[in-house]
XYZ file of C-alpha atoms in Angstrom:
530
model
C 16.096 -25.182 1.975
C 13.468 -27.864 1.609
C 10.487 -27.354 -0.603
C 8.063 -28.515 2.058
C 6.286 -30.856 -0.396
C 4.563 -33.850 1.192
C 5.457 -37.023 -0.697
C 3.012 -39.591 0.759
C 0.045 -37.715 2.213
C -3.033 -37.082 0.079
C -6.525 -35.689 0.623
C -9.695 -35.259 -1.364
C -10.131 -32.252 -3.619
C -13.892 -32.351 -3.935
C -16.321 -34.343 -5.996
C -14.948 -35.472 -9.339
C -11.546 -33.894 -8.801
C -8.157 -35.568 -8.485
C -6.976 -35.927 -4.887
C -4.636 -33.259 -3.594
C -1.399 -33.820 -1.756
C -0.968 -32.488 1.770
C 2.099 -30.976 3.407
C 3.626 -32.727 6.450
C 3.624 -29.344 8.203
C 1.831 -26.156 7.185
C 4.253 -24.178 4.970
C 4.695 -20.451 5.608
C 6.498 -18.478 2.920
C 7.777 -15.124 4.221
C 8.829 -12.653 1.534
C 9.604 -8.951 1.427
C 7.621 -7.615 -1.578
C 4.089 -8.936 -1.578
C 3.938 -10.055 -5.205
C 6.822 -12.444 -4.515
C 4.371 -14.837 -2.818
C 2.739 -15.715 -6.146
C 5.494 -18.101 -7.339
C 5.038 -20.170 -4.154
C 1.285 -20.364 -4.748
C 1.934 -21.470 -8.321
C 4.444 -24.017 -7.045
C 1.718 -25.463 -4.783
C -0.634 -25.692 -7.772
C 2.051 -27.423 -9.826
C 2.802 -29.931 -7.054
C -0.933 -30.669 -6.662
C -1.207 -29.297 -3.141
C -3.643 -26.711 -4.481
C -6.217 -27.286 -7.226
C -5.749 -25.577 -10.564
C -9.000 -23.644 -10.222
C -11.603 -22.457 -7.731
C -9.088 -21.523 -5.027
C -10.255 -19.224 -2.239
C -7.840 -16.515 -1.184
C -8.068 -14.918 2.273
C -6.069 -11.686 2.222
C -5.224 -9.632 5.346
C -3.746 -6.334 4.204
C -4.040 -2.561 4.504
C -4.157 -2.489 0.674
C -6.418 -4.506 -1.666
C -3.596 -5.308 -4.163
C -6.355 -5.836 -6.742
C -5.177 -3.580 -9.542
C -3.996 -4.944 -12.897
C -0.772 -4.353 -14.863
C -2.323 -1.756 -17.169
C -0.562 -2.602 -20.419
C 0.215 -6.292 -19.855
C -1.282 -8.581 -22.527
C -3.830 -10.877 -20.900
C -2.171 -13.995 -22.317
C 0.950 -13.244 -20.270
C -0.737 -15.080 -17.392
C -0.187 -18.359 -19.233
C 3.602 -17.891 -19.170
C 4.362 -17.832 -15.465
C 7.928 -16.555 -15.731
C 6.801 -13.690 -17.963
C 3.959 -13.010 -15.540
C 6.250 -12.889 -12.506
C 8.392 -10.277 -14.254
C 5.355 -8.058 -14.984
C 3.556 -7.938 -11.636
C 4.170 -5.627 -8.710
C 2.920 -5.187 -5.151
C -0.378 -3.573 -6.137
C -1.432 -5.815 -9.048
C -0.499 -9.464 -8.513
C -3.833 -11.045 -7.477
C -6.044 -10.276 -10.491
C -3.802 -12.013 -13.036
C -4.274 -15.211 -10.993
C -8.037 -14.630 -11.145
C -7.940 -14.261 -14.928
C -5.756 -17.381 -15.176
C -8.620 -19.240 -13.501
C -6.876 -20.048 -10.217
C -8.619 -17.734 -7.712
C -12.411 -17.513 -7.828
C -13.100 -16.192 -4.321
C -11.077 -13.370 -2.750
C -11.767 -12.229 0.806
C -10.049 -8.941 1.641
C -9.916 -8.466 5.416
C -8.904 -4.904 6.134
C -8.136 -2.919 9.319
C -10.284 0.094 10.271
C -8.027 2.621 8.534
C -8.179 0.980 5.080
C -11.295 1.993 3.108
C -10.282 1.715 -0.553
C -13.164 -0.566 -1.620
C -16.705 -0.385 -0.306
C -17.577 -2.864 2.412
C -19.681 -5.787 1.254
C -19.814 -8.505 -1.366
C -18.967 -7.737 -4.985
C -19.557 -10.015 -7.958
C -18.024 -9.129 -11.316
C -16.147 -10.503 -14.307
C -12.414 -10.469 -15.000
C -11.509 -11.069 -18.634
C -9.617 -10.081 -21.756
C -10.621 -6.768 -23.286
C -11.221 -7.580 -26.953
C -10.128 -4.093 -28.030
C -6.789 -3.935 -26.174
C -6.102 -7.643 -25.314
C -5.362 -6.536 -21.739
C -7.081 -7.734 -18.550
C -10.073 -5.655 -17.511
C -13.055 -5.921 -15.113
C -16.778 -5.179 -15.085
C -16.733 -3.734 -11.560
C -17.836 -0.108 -11.271
C -16.068 0.430 -7.938
C -14.034 3.665 -7.912
C -10.968 1.575 -7.077
C -11.100 0.143 -10.611
C -12.602 3.126 -12.440
C -9.837 5.450 -11.209
C -7.245 3.210 -12.856
C -9.221 2.979 -16.114
C -9.850 -0.759 -15.683
C -13.605 -0.950 -16.297
C -15.171 -2.290 -19.501
C -18.726 -3.581 -20.119
C -19.221 -7.357 -20.065
C -19.836 -7.623 -23.815
C -16.310 -6.296 -24.410
C -14.668 -9.211 -22.571
C -13.711 -12.683 -23.670
C -12.413 -15.665 -21.669
C -14.033 -13.977 -18.668
C -13.904 -15.429 -15.144
C -16.440 -14.624 -12.416
C -14.963 -13.265 -9.183
C -16.601 -13.253 -5.764
C -14.891 -10.443 -3.830
C -15.802 -10.102 -0.176
C -14.573 -6.954 1.603
C -14.758 -7.238 5.381
C -13.575 -5.029 8.223
C -11.566 -6.716 10.972
C -11.453 -4.730 14.199
C -8.828 -5.247 16.892
C -9.934 -6.787 20.170
C -10.859 -4.221 22.763
C -7.950 -2.693 24.665
C -7.471 -3.957 28.267
C -9.324 -0.987 29.779
C -12.296 -1.461 27.457
C -12.853 -5.228 27.350
C -15.559 -5.444 30.002
C -18.951 -4.147 28.987
C -17.929 -1.033 27.063
C -20.098 -0.225 24.073
C -18.856 3.225 23.162
C -18.150 3.615 19.428
C -14.553 4.174 18.411
C -13.856 6.985 15.976
C -11.412 4.681 14.172
C -14.132 2.136 13.336
C -16.324 3.324 10.503
C -18.561 0.318 9.868
C -22.188 1.459 9.783
C -24.478 -0.775 11.810
C -28.184 -1.323 11.097
C -31.026 -0.926 13.569
C -32.454 -4.383 12.879
C -32.492 -6.482 16.107
C -33.147 -9.706 14.206
C -29.668 -11.078 14.750
C -29.472 -10.229 18.457
C -29.079 -13.899 19.340
C -25.684 -14.047 17.656
C -23.523 -12.856 20.527
C -20.753 -15.376 21.031
C -18.375 -17.522 19.005
C -17.081 -21.058 19.424
C -14.011 -22.926 18.285
C -16.379 -25.651 17.144
C -18.009 -23.519 14.451
C -19.180 -25.780 11.628
C -17.988 -25.074 8.104
C -21.229 -24.602 6.172
C -21.659 -25.533 2.504
C -20.660 -22.876 0.018
C -23.206 -20.112 -0.432
C -25.976 -21.408 -2.675
C -26.446 -20.175 -6.214
C -29.818 -18.607 -5.395
C -28.060 -16.351 -2.889
C -25.937 -14.833 -5.615
C -26.821 -11.417 -7.022
C -28.616 -11.415 -10.351
C -26.051 -9.289 -12.183
C -22.285 -9.389 -12.294
C -20.420 -6.159 -11.707
C -22.599 -5.326 -8.707
C -22.115 -5.008 -4.960
C -24.487 -6.530 -2.437
C -23.521 -4.146 0.358
C -26.744 -2.143 0.191
C -28.743 -5.353 -0.075
C -26.946 -6.784 2.969
C -27.772 -3.679 5.007
C -31.413 -3.749 3.967
C -31.816 -7.448 4.796
C -29.996 -7.254 8.124
C -27.388 -9.769 7.011
C -24.349 -10.795 9.090
C -22.066 -7.895 9.721
C -24.840 -5.357 10.260
C -26.520 -6.642 13.396
C -27.693 -4.084 15.913
C -26.531 -6.440 18.653
C -22.954 -5.928 17.466
C -22.028 -2.593 18.942
C -18.530 -1.324 18.333
C -17.549 -2.343 21.845
C -18.756 -5.943 21.432
C -15.828 -7.540 19.673
C -17.015 -11.104 20.274
C -20.208 -10.441 18.351
C -18.408 -8.685 15.505
C -15.959 -11.566 15.159
C -18.781 -14.109 15.095
C -20.404 -12.270 12.202
C -17.076 -12.059 10.380
C -16.522 -15.794 10.836
C -19.989 -16.514 9.444
C -19.309 -14.309 6.423
C -16.023 -16.042 5.631
C -17.374 -19.544 6.147
C -20.149 -18.773 3.681
C -17.481 -18.128 1.049
C -15.060 -20.946 1.835
C -16.203 -24.253 0.451
C -16.365 -27.194 2.837
C -13.106 -29.210 2.694
C -11.813 -27.032 -0.159
C -8.252 -25.757 -0.321
C -7.576 -22.108 0.348
C -4.593 -19.802 0.756
C -4.168 -17.566 3.800
C -2.174 -14.457 2.938
C -0.985 -11.855 5.473
C 0.741 -8.557 4.832
C 2.425 -7.264 7.978
C 1.314 -3.752 7.057
C -2.183 -4.934 8.013
C -1.122 -4.296 11.615
C 0.670 -0.962 11.106
C 1.060 0.973 7.866
C 2.722 4.075 6.492
C 2.197 6.151 3.388
C 5.883 6.540 2.454
C 5.195 9.383 0.029
C 4.123 11.615 2.897
C 7.717 11.540 4.115
C 9.056 12.758 0.779
C 6.736 15.636 -0.070
C 5.565 18.644 1.898
C 1.891 19.059 2.755
C 1.536 21.678 0.050
C 3.220 19.459 -2.565
C 0.991 16.563 -1.594
C -2.063 18.830 -1.874
C -0.985 19.829 -5.403
C -0.537 16.160 -6.349
C -4.072 15.440 -5.181
C -5.364 18.280 -7.378
C -3.471 17.007 -10.426
C -4.559 13.374 -10.009
C -8.055 14.032 -8.697
C -10.746 11.595 -9.806
C -14.440 12.413 -9.737
C -16.570 9.379 -9.022
C -19.553 8.906 -11.328
C -22.905 8.962 -9.547
C -24.635 5.730 -8.603
C -27.122 6.011 -11.482
C -24.460 6.478 -14.177
C -25.249 4.809 -17.485
C -22.838 2.533 -19.317
C -22.059 5.418 -21.668
C -21.278 7.654 -18.675
C -18.971 4.990 -17.223
C -17.123 4.570 -20.513
C -16.681 8.335 -20.811
C -15.380 8.424 -17.239
C -12.810 5.715 -17.966
C -11.759 7.278 -21.269
C -11.240 10.686 -19.648
C -9.324 9.121 -16.800
C -6.999 7.189 -19.100
C -6.173 10.353 -21.042
C -5.608 12.294 -17.817
C -3.123 9.723 -16.498
C -1.378 9.382 -19.866
C -0.895 13.148 -20.059
C 0.516 13.331 -16.525
C 2.859 10.416 -17.158
C 4.076 12.072 -20.373
C 4.593 15.400 -18.612
C 6.745 13.971 -15.839
C 8.671 11.858 -18.355
C 9.352 15.079 -20.262
C 10.593 16.772 -17.085
C 13.153 13.979 -16.621
C 14.877 15.325 -19.750
C 14.076 19.018 -19.418
C 12.261 20.712 -16.540
C 12.927 24.256 -17.705
C 10.251 26.909 -17.229
C 9.508 26.870 -20.951
C 8.641 23.144 -20.940
C 6.784 23.482 -17.665
C 4.658 26.369 -18.913
C 3.768 24.447 -22.050
C 2.467 21.466 -20.072
C 0.648 23.670 -17.560
C -1.543 25.050 -20.379
C -3.324 21.689 -20.645
C -6.700 21.438 -18.851
C -6.329 20.573 -15.180
C -2.525 20.751 -15.203
C -1.967 24.262 -13.840
C -0.838 22.867 -10.433
C 2.293 21.587 -12.212
C 3.825 25.057 -11.947
C 3.891 25.454 -8.158
C 4.565 21.737 -7.652
C 7.676 21.534 -9.825
C 8.998 24.880 -8.562
C 8.666 23.658 -4.979
C 10.386 20.356 -5.754
C 13.267 22.101 -7.537
C 13.738 24.464 -4.601
C 14.090 21.526 -2.187
C 15.918 18.970 -4.323
C 18.890 19.225 -6.630
C 17.270 16.851 -9.148
C 13.677 15.841 -8.392
C 12.803 12.231 -9.130
C 9.893 12.862 -11.481
C 9.140 9.194 -12.003
C 8.626 8.900 -8.256
C 6.444 12.036 -8.275
C 4.142 10.386 -10.821
C 3.997 7.176 -8.774
C 3.063 9.230 -5.721
C 0.307 10.984 -7.664
C -1.228 7.671 -8.680
C -1.788 6.847 -4.997
C -3.848 9.936 -4.149
C -6.707 10.103 -6.630
C -10.133 9.400 -5.074
C -8.678 8.356 -1.703
C -5.233 8.359 -0.167
C -3.428 5.141 0.614
C -3.669 4.343 4.330
C -1.328 5.837 6.896
C -1.701 4.592 10.466
C 1.362 3.786 12.558
C -0.098 1.582 15.277
C 0.787 1.497 18.925
C 2.013 -1.821 20.291
C -1.360 -2.202 22.013
C -3.164 -1.753 18.675
C -0.860 -4.303 17.032
C -1.541 -6.768 19.827
C -5.290 -6.166 19.500
C -5.234 -6.987 15.783
C -3.059 -10.067 16.328
C -5.513 -11.314 18.977
C -8.425 -10.687 16.609
C -6.648 -12.606 13.837
C -5.861 -15.489 16.193
C -9.481 -15.776 17.277
C -10.672 -15.668 13.681
C -8.248 -18.341 12.466
C -9.200 -20.721 15.285
C -12.710 -20.747 13.843
C -11.765 -21.243 10.188
C -10.600 -24.418 8.450
C -6.869 -24.922 8.165
C -5.440 -23.374 4.967
C -3.326 -25.337 2.503
C -0.465 -22.870 2.765
C 0.339 -19.485 4.269
C 2.067 -16.551 2.633
C 3.409 -13.544 4.531
C 4.742 -10.263 3.125
C 6.882 -7.955 5.274
C 6.476 -4.824 3.071
C 9.131 -3.016 5.084
C 11.814 -2.285 2.508
C 9.427 -0.042 0.616
C 8.416 1.606 3.897
C 4.770 0.499 4.022
C 5.205 -1.556 7.185
C 7.283 0.620 9.558
C 10.859 -0.670 9.636
C 11.116 -0.212 13.392
C 8.021 -2.421 13.935
C 8.290 -5.124 11.299
C 10.353 -7.577 13.385
C 7.980 -7.253 16.343
C 4.930 -7.747 14.128
C 6.461 -10.725 12.345
C 7.304 -12.405 15.633
C 3.790 -11.869 16.994
C 2.181 -13.144 13.777
C 4.300 -16.300 13.596
C 3.658 -17.007 17.285
C -0.066 -16.578 16.645
C 0.046 -18.975 13.702
C 1.906 -21.568 15.790
C -0.687 -21.269 18.555
C -3.440 -22.007 16.019
C -1.832 -24.571 13.714
C 0.992 -26.123 15.736
C 4.214 -26.919 13.917
C 4.938 -24.698 10.921
C 7.403 -25.105 8.071
C 8.637 -21.502 7.929
C 10.673 -20.319 4.935
C 12.291 -16.900 5.447
C 12.697 -16.208 1.752
C 13.468 -12.518 2.256
C 16.790 -13.458 3.876
C 17.732 -15.491 0.811
C 16.811 -12.645 -1.527
C 19.039 -10.087 0.175
C 22.164 -12.105 0.860
C 24.967 -11.361 -1.632
C 26.997 -14.435 -2.514
C 29.447 -15.360 0.205
C 27.926 -13.176 2.936
C 26.084 -14.051 6.090
C 22.364 -13.335 5.710
C 21.783 -12.167 9.278
C 24.577 -9.599 9.163
C 23.449 -8.440 5.728
C 19.894 -7.900 6.941
C 21.177 -6.091 10.021
C 22.860 -3.598 7.699
C 19.436 -2.807 6.264
C 18.152 -1.655 9.650
C 19.511 1.870 9.642
C 17.185 4.813 10.016
C 16.946 7.974 7.947
C 19.045 10.125 10.266
C 21.867 7.612 10.350
C 22.035 7.692 6.575
C 22.892 11.369 6.492
C 25.648 10.788 9.044
C 26.946 7.860 7.038
C 26.885 10.051 3.945
C 29.865 11.987 5.298
C 31.793 8.929 6.445
C 34.949 8.463 4.344
C 34.846 4.703 4.973
C 33.130 2.163 2.797
C 29.502 2.208 3.977
C 26.534 0.083 3.019
C 23.618 2.446 2.469
C 20.455 0.517 3.251
C 17.839 2.456 1.319
C 15.081 -0.060 2.186
C 13.930 0.526 -1.373
C 11.873 3.202 0.355
C 11.220 6.565 -1.321
C 12.029 8.505 1.856
C 15.521 7.080 2.003
C 16.098 7.390 -1.725
C 15.527 11.114 -1.423
C 17.794 11.236 1.640
C 20.567 9.741 -0.446
C 19.891 12.184 -3.272
C 20.107 15.156 -0.915
C 23.374 13.880 0.510
C 24.673 13.481 -3.084
C 25.946 10.002 -2.329
C 27.635 8.084 -5.082
C 28.711 4.507 -5.449
C 28.086 1.210 -7.106
C 24.535 -0.077 -7.403
C 24.478 -3.515 -5.787
C 20.708 -4.085 -5.960
C 17.986 -2.410 -7.980
C 14.374 -2.255 -6.938
C 11.261 -0.768 -8.521
C 11.729 2.499 -10.368
C 14.756 4.490 -9.270
C 15.064 2.950 -5.833
C 18.543 1.674 -5.095
C 20.788 0.114 -2.571
C 24.299 1.428 -3.121
C 27.659 0.815 -1.566
C 29.865 3.856 -1.233
C 33.302 3.406 -2.722
C 36.385 3.588 -0.503
C 38.321 6.865 -0.854
């Protein structure tokens, strides 16, 4: 497979910078796990298709992916192979910020994803002098709940980050495209009553790319959000003329917001996770409602109030770190011994009484509960649950149309990265092929010829096997697995690396040789012939 590097074509990289190379055709790298796009971005930096610093990153996803490997030394980012072995799907962007590559991140999220407050956030990403790990100055609950906040004077080698969080609504459904202005319960963006922007009511393919937002438009302090300020000033995105039914107006405001961030003629990366269009919370298919409720009690996180002092914030983070460390230690202990004696001992700790009914319920349903997976599930349901919205085909089409319209009004990116996120069950496995086809067709309609690299097929093809037939074997649903579990023949068990199917295999007590290992205890196994 060709690298897609352009050998002869060059373009400017901005004032005072070395010229950048250009690709003959826009490269699109399609991977399975989202963090696997980072090596291709680094490759583009190394081949001088992207600059080393000040890259803008436009990120369409149902998840921010902006966490940080908690215990990874900050200097790991300067050894790319070591870095690639440390990152995962939820924490691969921030290390590139700390390394100095990304300075602007635009997270475009669908209506059902609300993990970070809407608006513009400016904060520092740097090395914590006390732990030598990467930490941030943002006081968003998204970061506080993972214990990632430190004050600015505790950082060194810090990098400023401009994070823009913007809602992207689907186009109106066919029966609602003409004149309807009724709010949709799925769209939670609060609009202002200021009519000042009423003139902005249409968009054009000829939208000019404005200069980068001026320095005097920046907030005075890092670690702050300008969302409240934007509402008060009637800035783009809060116009009264943009009712929920007026998608054209909403898209125009979104385009203006993004163009204010992207620098004129500067290189940027367009990144798309297919779970942006339809997403599942895979843990909800493993645990009962009562078990999930108990997990939320155990991992609950109380947000500090808006007037919290620095001391209050540090206490909040310290308490949270100890809470998570204790829970991790408890479930690690249960892996060795989940007897009532051990369970009772842990349940005596403050806030850990729900361990008793939780573990008893798990043991009643499962021969051997996967306690590592239980802890991972708990980490996803602290101050807000991870999104779960399986879209209809009409909703998928509406989001694809909205994306197409947006991209026609933005400059062409340097490269495109796409994550399927289906093997871990975030993008529904029965929709991922449809979504991928629609997305690639949309990109072709906007950019013309693409140089598409289906890297996920390469990753999952054992030596000497045909990739298409191998991938077909992965498309087996949960019910089929239980049937296959009783088949005396040699059967490939496509666990998708998804927790739901891992537990299915555990219940069926399937044995066999591990032929691929994913994160945690998620396996693909091949049952041995009798």
